[in-house]
CSV table of C-alpha atoms in Angstrom, one decimal:
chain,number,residue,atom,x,y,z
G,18,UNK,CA,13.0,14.3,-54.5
G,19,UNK,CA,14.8,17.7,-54.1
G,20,UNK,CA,18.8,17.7,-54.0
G,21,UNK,CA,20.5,17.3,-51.0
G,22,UNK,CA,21.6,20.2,-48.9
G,23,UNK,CA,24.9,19.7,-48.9
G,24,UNK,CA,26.9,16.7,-50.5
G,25,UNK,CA,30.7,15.5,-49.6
G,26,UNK,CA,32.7,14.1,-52.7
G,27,UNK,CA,35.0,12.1,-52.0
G,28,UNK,CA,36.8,14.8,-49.7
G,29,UNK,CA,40.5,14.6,-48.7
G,30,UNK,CA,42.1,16.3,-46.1
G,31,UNK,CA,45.8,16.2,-45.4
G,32,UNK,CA,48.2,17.6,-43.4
G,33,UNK,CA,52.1,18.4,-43.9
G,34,UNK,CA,54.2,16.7,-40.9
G,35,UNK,CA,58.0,17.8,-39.7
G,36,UNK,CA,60.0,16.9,-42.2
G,37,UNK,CA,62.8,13.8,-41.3
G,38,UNK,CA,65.6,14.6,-43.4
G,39,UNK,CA,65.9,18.1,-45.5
G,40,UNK,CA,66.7,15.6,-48.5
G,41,UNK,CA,63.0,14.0,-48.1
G,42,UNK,CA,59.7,15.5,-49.2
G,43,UNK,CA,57.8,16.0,-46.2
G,44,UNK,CA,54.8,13.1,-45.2
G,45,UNK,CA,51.5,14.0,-45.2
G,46,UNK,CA,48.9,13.4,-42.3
G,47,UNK,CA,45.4,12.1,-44.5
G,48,UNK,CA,42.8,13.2,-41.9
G,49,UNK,CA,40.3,12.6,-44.1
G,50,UNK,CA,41.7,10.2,-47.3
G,51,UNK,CA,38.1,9.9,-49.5
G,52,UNK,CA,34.9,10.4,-47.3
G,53,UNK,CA,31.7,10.8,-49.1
G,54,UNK,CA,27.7,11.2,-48.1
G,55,UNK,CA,24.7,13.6,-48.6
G,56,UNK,CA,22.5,15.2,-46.1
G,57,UNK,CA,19.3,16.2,-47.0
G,58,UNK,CA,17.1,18.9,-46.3
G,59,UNK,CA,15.3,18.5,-42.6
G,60,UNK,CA,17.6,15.3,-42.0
G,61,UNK,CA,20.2,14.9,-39.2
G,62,UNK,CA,23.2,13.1,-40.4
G,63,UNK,CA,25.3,11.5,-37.7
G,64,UNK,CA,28.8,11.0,-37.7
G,65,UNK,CA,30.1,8.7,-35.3
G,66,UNK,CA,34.0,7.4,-34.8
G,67,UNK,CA,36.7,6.7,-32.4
G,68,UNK,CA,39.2,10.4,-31.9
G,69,UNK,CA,41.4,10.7,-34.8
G,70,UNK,CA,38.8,8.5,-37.1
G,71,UNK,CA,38.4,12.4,-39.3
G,72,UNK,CA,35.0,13.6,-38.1
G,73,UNK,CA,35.8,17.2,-36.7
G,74,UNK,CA,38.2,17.8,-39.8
G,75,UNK,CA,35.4,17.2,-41.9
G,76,UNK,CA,33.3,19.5,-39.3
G,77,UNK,CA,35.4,22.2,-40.0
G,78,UNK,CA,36.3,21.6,-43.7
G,79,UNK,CA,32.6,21.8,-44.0
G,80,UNK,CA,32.7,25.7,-43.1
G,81,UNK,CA,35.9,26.3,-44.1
G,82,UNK,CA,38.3,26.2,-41.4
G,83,UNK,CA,40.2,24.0,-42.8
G,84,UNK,CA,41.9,23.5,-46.6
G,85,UNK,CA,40.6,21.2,-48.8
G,86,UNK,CA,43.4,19.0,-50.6
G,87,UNK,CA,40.8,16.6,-53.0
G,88,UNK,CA,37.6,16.0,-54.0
G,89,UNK,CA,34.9,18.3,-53.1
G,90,UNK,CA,32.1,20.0,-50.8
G,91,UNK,CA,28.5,21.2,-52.2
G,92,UNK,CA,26.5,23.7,-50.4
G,93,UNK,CA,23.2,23.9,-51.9
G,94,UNK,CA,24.3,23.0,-55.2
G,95,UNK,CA,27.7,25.2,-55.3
G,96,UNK,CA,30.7,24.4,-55.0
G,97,UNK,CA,32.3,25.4,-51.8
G,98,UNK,CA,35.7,24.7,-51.7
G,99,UNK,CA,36.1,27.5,-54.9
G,100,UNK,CA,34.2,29.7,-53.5
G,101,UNK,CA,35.8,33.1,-53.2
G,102,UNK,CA,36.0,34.7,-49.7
G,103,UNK,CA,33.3,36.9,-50.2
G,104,UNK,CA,30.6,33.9,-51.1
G,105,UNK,CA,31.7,32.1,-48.5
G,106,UNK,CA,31.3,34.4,-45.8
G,107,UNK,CA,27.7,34.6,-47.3
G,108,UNK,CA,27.4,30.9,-46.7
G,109,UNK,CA,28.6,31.0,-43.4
G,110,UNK,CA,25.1,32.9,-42.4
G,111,UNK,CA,23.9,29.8,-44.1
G,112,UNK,CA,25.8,27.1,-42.3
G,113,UNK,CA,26.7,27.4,-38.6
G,114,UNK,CA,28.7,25.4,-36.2
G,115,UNK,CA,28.5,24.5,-32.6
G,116,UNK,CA,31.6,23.4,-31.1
G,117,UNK,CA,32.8,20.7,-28.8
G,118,UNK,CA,33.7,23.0,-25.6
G,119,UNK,CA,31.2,25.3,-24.4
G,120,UNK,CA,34.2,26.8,-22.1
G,121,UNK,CA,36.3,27.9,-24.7
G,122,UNK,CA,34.0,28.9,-28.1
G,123,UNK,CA,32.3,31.8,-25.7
G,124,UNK,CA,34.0,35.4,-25.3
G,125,UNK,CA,34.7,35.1,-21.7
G,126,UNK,CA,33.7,39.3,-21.7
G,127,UNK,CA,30.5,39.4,-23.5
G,128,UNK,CA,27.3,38.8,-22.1
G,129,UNK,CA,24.6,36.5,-23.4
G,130,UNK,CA,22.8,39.0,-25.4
G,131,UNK,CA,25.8,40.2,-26.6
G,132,UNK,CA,26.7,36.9,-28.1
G,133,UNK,CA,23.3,36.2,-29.4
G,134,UNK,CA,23.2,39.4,-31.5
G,135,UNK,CA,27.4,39.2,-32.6
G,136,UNK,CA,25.8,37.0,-35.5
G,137,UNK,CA,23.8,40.5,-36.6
G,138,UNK,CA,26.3,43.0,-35.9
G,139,UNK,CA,28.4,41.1,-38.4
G,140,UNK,CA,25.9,40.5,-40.7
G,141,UNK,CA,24.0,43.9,-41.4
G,142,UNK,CA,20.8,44.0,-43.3
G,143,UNK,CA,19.5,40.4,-41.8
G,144,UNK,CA,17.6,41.3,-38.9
G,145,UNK,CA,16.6,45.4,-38.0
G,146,UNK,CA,18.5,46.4,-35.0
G,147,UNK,CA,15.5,47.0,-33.1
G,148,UNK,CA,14.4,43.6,-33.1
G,149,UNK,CA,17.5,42.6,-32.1
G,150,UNK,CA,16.6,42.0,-27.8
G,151,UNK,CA,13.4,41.0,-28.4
G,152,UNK,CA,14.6,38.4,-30.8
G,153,UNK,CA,17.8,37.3,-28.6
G,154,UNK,CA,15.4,36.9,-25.5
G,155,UNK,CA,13.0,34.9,-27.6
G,156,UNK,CA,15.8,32.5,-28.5
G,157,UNK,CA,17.2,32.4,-25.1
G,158,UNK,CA,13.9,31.1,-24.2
G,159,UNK,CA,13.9,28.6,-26.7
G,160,UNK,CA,16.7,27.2,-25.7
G,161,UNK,CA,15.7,26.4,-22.3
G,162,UNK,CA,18.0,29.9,-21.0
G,163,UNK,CA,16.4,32.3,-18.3
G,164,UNK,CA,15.8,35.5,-20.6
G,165,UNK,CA,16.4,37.4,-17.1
G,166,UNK,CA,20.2,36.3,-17.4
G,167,UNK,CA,20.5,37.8,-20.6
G,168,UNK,CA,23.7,40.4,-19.2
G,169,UNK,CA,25.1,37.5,-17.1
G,170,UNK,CA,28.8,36.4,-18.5
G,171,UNK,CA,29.6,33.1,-19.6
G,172,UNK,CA,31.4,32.5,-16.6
G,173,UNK,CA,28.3,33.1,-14.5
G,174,UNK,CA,26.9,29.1,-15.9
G,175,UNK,CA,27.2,25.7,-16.3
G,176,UNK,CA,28.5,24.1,-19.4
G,177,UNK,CA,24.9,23.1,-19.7
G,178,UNK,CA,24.0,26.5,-19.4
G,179,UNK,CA,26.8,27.5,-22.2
G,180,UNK,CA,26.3,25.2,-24.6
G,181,UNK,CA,22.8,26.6,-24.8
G,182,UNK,CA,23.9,29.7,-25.2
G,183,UNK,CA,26.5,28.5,-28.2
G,184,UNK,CA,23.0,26.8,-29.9
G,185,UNK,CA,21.0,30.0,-29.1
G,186,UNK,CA,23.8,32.1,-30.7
G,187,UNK,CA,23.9,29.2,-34.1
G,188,UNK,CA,20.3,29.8,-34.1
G,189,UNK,CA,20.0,33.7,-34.3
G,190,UNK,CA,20.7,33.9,-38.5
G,191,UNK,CA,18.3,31.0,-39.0
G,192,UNK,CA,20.9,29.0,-40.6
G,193,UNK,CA,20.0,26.2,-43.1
G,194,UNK,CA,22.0,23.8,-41.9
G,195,UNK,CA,24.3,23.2,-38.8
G,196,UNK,CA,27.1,21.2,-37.8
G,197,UNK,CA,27.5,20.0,-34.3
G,198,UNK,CA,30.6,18.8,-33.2
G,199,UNK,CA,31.1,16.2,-30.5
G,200,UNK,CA,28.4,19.1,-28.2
G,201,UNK,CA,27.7,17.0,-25.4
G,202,UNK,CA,31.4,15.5,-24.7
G,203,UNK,CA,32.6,18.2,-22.7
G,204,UNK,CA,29.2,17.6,-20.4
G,205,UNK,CA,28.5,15.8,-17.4
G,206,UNK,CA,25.6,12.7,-18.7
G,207,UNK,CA,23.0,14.0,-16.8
G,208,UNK,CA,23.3,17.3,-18.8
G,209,UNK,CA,24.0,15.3,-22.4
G,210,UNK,CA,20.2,14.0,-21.9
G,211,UNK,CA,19.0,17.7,-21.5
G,212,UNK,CA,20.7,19.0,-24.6
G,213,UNK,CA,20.0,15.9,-26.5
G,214,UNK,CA,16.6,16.2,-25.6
G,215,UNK,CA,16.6,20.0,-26.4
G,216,UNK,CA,18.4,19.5,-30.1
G,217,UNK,CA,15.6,16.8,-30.5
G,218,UNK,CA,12.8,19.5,-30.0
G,219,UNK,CA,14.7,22.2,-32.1
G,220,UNK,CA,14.9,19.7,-34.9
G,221,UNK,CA,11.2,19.1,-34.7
G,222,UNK,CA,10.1,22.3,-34.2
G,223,UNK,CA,12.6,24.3,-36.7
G,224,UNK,CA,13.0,21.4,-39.4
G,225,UNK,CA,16.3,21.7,-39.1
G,226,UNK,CA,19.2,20.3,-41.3
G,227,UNK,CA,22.3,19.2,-39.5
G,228,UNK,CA,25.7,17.3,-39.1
G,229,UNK,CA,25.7,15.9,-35.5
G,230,UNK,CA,29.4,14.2,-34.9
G,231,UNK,CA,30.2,12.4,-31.3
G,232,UNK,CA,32.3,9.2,-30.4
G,233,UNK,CA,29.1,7.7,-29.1
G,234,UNK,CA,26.8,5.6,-30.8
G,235,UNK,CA,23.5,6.0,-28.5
G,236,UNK,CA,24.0,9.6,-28.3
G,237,UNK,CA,24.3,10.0,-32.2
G,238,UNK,CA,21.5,7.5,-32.4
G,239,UNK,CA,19.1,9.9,-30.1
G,240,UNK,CA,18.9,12.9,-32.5
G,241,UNK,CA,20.4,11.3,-36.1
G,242,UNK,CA,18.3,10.0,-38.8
G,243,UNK,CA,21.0,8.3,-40.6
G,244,UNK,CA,24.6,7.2,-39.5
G,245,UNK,CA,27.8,6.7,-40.7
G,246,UNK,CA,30.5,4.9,-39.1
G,247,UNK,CA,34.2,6.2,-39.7
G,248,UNK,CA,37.2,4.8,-39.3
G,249,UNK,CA,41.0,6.6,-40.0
G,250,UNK,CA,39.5,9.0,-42.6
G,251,UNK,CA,36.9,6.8,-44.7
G,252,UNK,CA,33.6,5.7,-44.0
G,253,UNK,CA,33.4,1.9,-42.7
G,254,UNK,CA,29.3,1.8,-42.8
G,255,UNK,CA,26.3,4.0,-43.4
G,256,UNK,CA,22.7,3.5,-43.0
G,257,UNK,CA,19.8,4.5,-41.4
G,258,UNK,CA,20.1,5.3,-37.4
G,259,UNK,CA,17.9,2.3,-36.2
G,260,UNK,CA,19.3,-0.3,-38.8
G,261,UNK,CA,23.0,0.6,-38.0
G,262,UNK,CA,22.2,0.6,-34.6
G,263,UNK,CA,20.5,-2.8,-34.2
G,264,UNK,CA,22.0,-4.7,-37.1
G,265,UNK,CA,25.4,-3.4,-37.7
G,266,UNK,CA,27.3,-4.8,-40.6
G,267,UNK,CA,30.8,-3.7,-40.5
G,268,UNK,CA,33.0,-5.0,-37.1
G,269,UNK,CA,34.1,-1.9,-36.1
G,270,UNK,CA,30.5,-0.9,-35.6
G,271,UNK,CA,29.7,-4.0,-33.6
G,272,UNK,CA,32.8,-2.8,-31.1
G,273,UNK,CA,32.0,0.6,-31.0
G,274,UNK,CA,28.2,-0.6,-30.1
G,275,UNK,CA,29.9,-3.2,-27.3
G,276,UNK,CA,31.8,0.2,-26.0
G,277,UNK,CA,28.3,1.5,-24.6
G,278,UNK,CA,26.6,-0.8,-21.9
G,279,UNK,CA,23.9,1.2,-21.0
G,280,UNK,CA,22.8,1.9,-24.1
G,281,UNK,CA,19.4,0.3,-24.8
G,282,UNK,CA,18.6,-1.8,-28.2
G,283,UNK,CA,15.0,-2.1,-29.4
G,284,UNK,CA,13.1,-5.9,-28.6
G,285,UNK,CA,13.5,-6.4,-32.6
G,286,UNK,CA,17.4,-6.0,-32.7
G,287,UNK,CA,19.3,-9.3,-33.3
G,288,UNK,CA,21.4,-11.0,-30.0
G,289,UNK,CA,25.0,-10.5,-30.9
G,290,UNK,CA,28.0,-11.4,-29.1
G,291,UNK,CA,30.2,-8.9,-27.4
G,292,UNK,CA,33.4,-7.6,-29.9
G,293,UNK,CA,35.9,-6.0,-27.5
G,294,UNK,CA,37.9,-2.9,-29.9
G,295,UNK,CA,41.9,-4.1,-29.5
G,296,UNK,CA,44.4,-1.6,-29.9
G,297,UNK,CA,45.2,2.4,-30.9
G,298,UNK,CA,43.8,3.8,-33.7
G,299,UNK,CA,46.9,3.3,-36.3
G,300,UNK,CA,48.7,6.8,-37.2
G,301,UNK,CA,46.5,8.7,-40.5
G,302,UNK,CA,50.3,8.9,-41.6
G,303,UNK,CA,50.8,5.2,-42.4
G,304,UNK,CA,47.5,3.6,-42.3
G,305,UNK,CA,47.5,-0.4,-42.6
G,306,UNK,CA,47.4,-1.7,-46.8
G,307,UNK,CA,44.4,-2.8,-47.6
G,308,UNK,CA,41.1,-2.8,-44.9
G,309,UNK,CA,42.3,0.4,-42.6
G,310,UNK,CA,40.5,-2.3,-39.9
G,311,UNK,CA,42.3,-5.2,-39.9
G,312,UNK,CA,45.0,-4.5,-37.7
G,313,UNK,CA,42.6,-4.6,-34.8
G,314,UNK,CA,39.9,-6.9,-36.5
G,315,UNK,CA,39.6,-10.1,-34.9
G,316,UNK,CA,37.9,-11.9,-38.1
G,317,UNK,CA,40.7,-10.5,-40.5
G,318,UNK,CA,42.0,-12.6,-43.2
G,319,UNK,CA,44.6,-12.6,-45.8
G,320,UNK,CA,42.5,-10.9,-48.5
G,321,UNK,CA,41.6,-8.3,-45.6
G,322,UNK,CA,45.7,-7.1,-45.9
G,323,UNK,CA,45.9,-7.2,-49.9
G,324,UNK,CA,42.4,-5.0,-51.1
G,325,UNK,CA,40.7,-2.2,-49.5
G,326,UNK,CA,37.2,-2.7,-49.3
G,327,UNK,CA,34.8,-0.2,-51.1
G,328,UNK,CA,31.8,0.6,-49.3
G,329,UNK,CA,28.7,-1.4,-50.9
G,330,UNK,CA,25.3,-2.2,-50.1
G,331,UNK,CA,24.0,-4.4,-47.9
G,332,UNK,CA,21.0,-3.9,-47.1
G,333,UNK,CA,18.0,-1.4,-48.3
G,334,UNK,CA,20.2,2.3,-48.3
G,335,UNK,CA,22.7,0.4,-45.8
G,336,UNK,CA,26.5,0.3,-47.0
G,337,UNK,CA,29.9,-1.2,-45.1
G,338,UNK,CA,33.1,-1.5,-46.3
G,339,UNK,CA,33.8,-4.8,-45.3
G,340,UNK,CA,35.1,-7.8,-47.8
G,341,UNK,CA,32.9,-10.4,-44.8
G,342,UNK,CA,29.8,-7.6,-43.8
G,343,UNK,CA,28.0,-8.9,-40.8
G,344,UNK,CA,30.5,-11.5,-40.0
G,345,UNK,CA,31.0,-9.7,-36.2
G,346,UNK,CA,26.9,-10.1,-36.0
């Protein structure tokens, strides 16, 4: 077994607040307070969680747009949060990122070939620059985009249509690895099942090695081979996408599972009973003592308020942090 691409070590994440009184040390927002997992090379790791559970700060913490505070990110064996700037604007030809808007992460003045190619203009010596149309048009056809509209502006498609161009543009450096946050949100659901289905072939077809984050369970279970369930900046459960899917072991996964009713389960999966999700999401400033869950947990008990649950297995390479796992099944 090789290593795994890239590994998350117990990664923290925290953000200074307005301070209440000048006589008072500032609070601290923990976006992410201890997440950990590995994704290996060709595997799609999906990370799934309510807004505010930590999933796009770990997104961008991944290719550095945001400071590390503790533990620890490995890219290909290095460590990248002591990096210098230099290396890790070398890894960013290495790891690319697809963001959540496809109306906003576009120049609204450069064309489509223009966008494709920005990744070689700032990058010289990885592709000749006479290879660089023929290559663009070959990605815009890959990505389902009309090579003909290649000096259309961004404003001149759908979001459909742009989020194919942000994948075409992830795509021109041949990146080994990249992160997709929430891509289909912004998108009507008709046009989720065409990109889905497009990142589905691309995985196929290029081997690819990616981070796919959403909210949604059935869209992360379309194009993830494993999934991990967070919840206010730790992992709640991990396994692979079918198992966690059909035979979910933590609560919160069982609600965020009753969230989707059109989603379909497989003839093998268990008959479960619906498990309405109560509540906000508590504040990442002052999350609950003990199991970050029980606030809005309806099978909570006193031990569930006194000790935080560590993540630990139960079931073949399945994990939950929960002191009652598969109590919601």
């Amino acid at each position: 077994m090789s290593e795994p691409l890239l590994v998350v070590d117990n990664l923290q994440v925290s953000f200074p607040m307005k301070r209440q009184r000048l006589s008072v040390k500032p609070p601290r927002l923990h976006a992410v307070a201890g997440a950990s997992f590995a994704i290996d090379i060709g595997e799609t790791l999906g990370l799934v969680g309510e807004s505010g559970s930590g999933k796009s700060t770990i997104a961008r913490s991944i290719v550095g747009l945001e400071t590390v505070t503790g533990g620890d990110i490995r890219f290909d064996g290095r460590s990248v949060t002591s990096m210098t700037r230099t290396e890790r604007r070398a890894m960013r030809r290495d790891v690319q990122m697809v963001f959540q808007d496809p109306y906003s992460s576009l120049h609204p003045r450069m064309n489509v070939i223009d966008a494709i190619c920005e990744g070689w203009r700032n990058n010289p010596g990885v592709l000749d620059k006479r290879r660089w149309k023929p290559e663009a048009l070959d990605i815009m056809a890959r990505v389902g985009l009309n090579p003909d509209h290649a000096t259309r502006l961004p404003n001149q498609f759908s979001g459909g249509q742009r989020q194919r161009i942000a994948i075409a543009r992830a795509l021109a450096l041949k990146p080994r690895m990249i992160v997709f946050d929430e891509p289909v949100s912004a998108l009507d659901v008709s046009i989720q099942a065409q990109i889905l289905n497009l990142l589905a072939d691309l995985q196929q077809d290029l081997n690819l090695t990616s981070l796919f984050i959403a909210h949604d369970l059935a869209v992360v279970r379309h194009v993830s081979n494993r999934i991990n369930v967070m919840y206010l900046g730790k992992i709640a459960e991990s396994g692979p996408g079918r198992e966690v899917f059909n035979s979910p072991m933590h609560p919160y996964t069982r609600a965020l599972l009753t969230a989707v009713p059109t989603m379909a389960v497989s003839e093998n999966a268990r008959p479960s009973r619906a498990l309405a999700l109560q509540g906000e999401i508590p504040s990442p400033a002052n999350p609950p003592s003990g199991c970050r869950f029980r606030t809005r947990c309806m099978f909570a008990q006193a031990t569930c308020a006194e000790v935080e649950p560590e993540l630990k297995i139960v079931a073949p390479d399945h994990t939950a942090a929960c002191h009652f796992p598969g109590i919601a099944s």
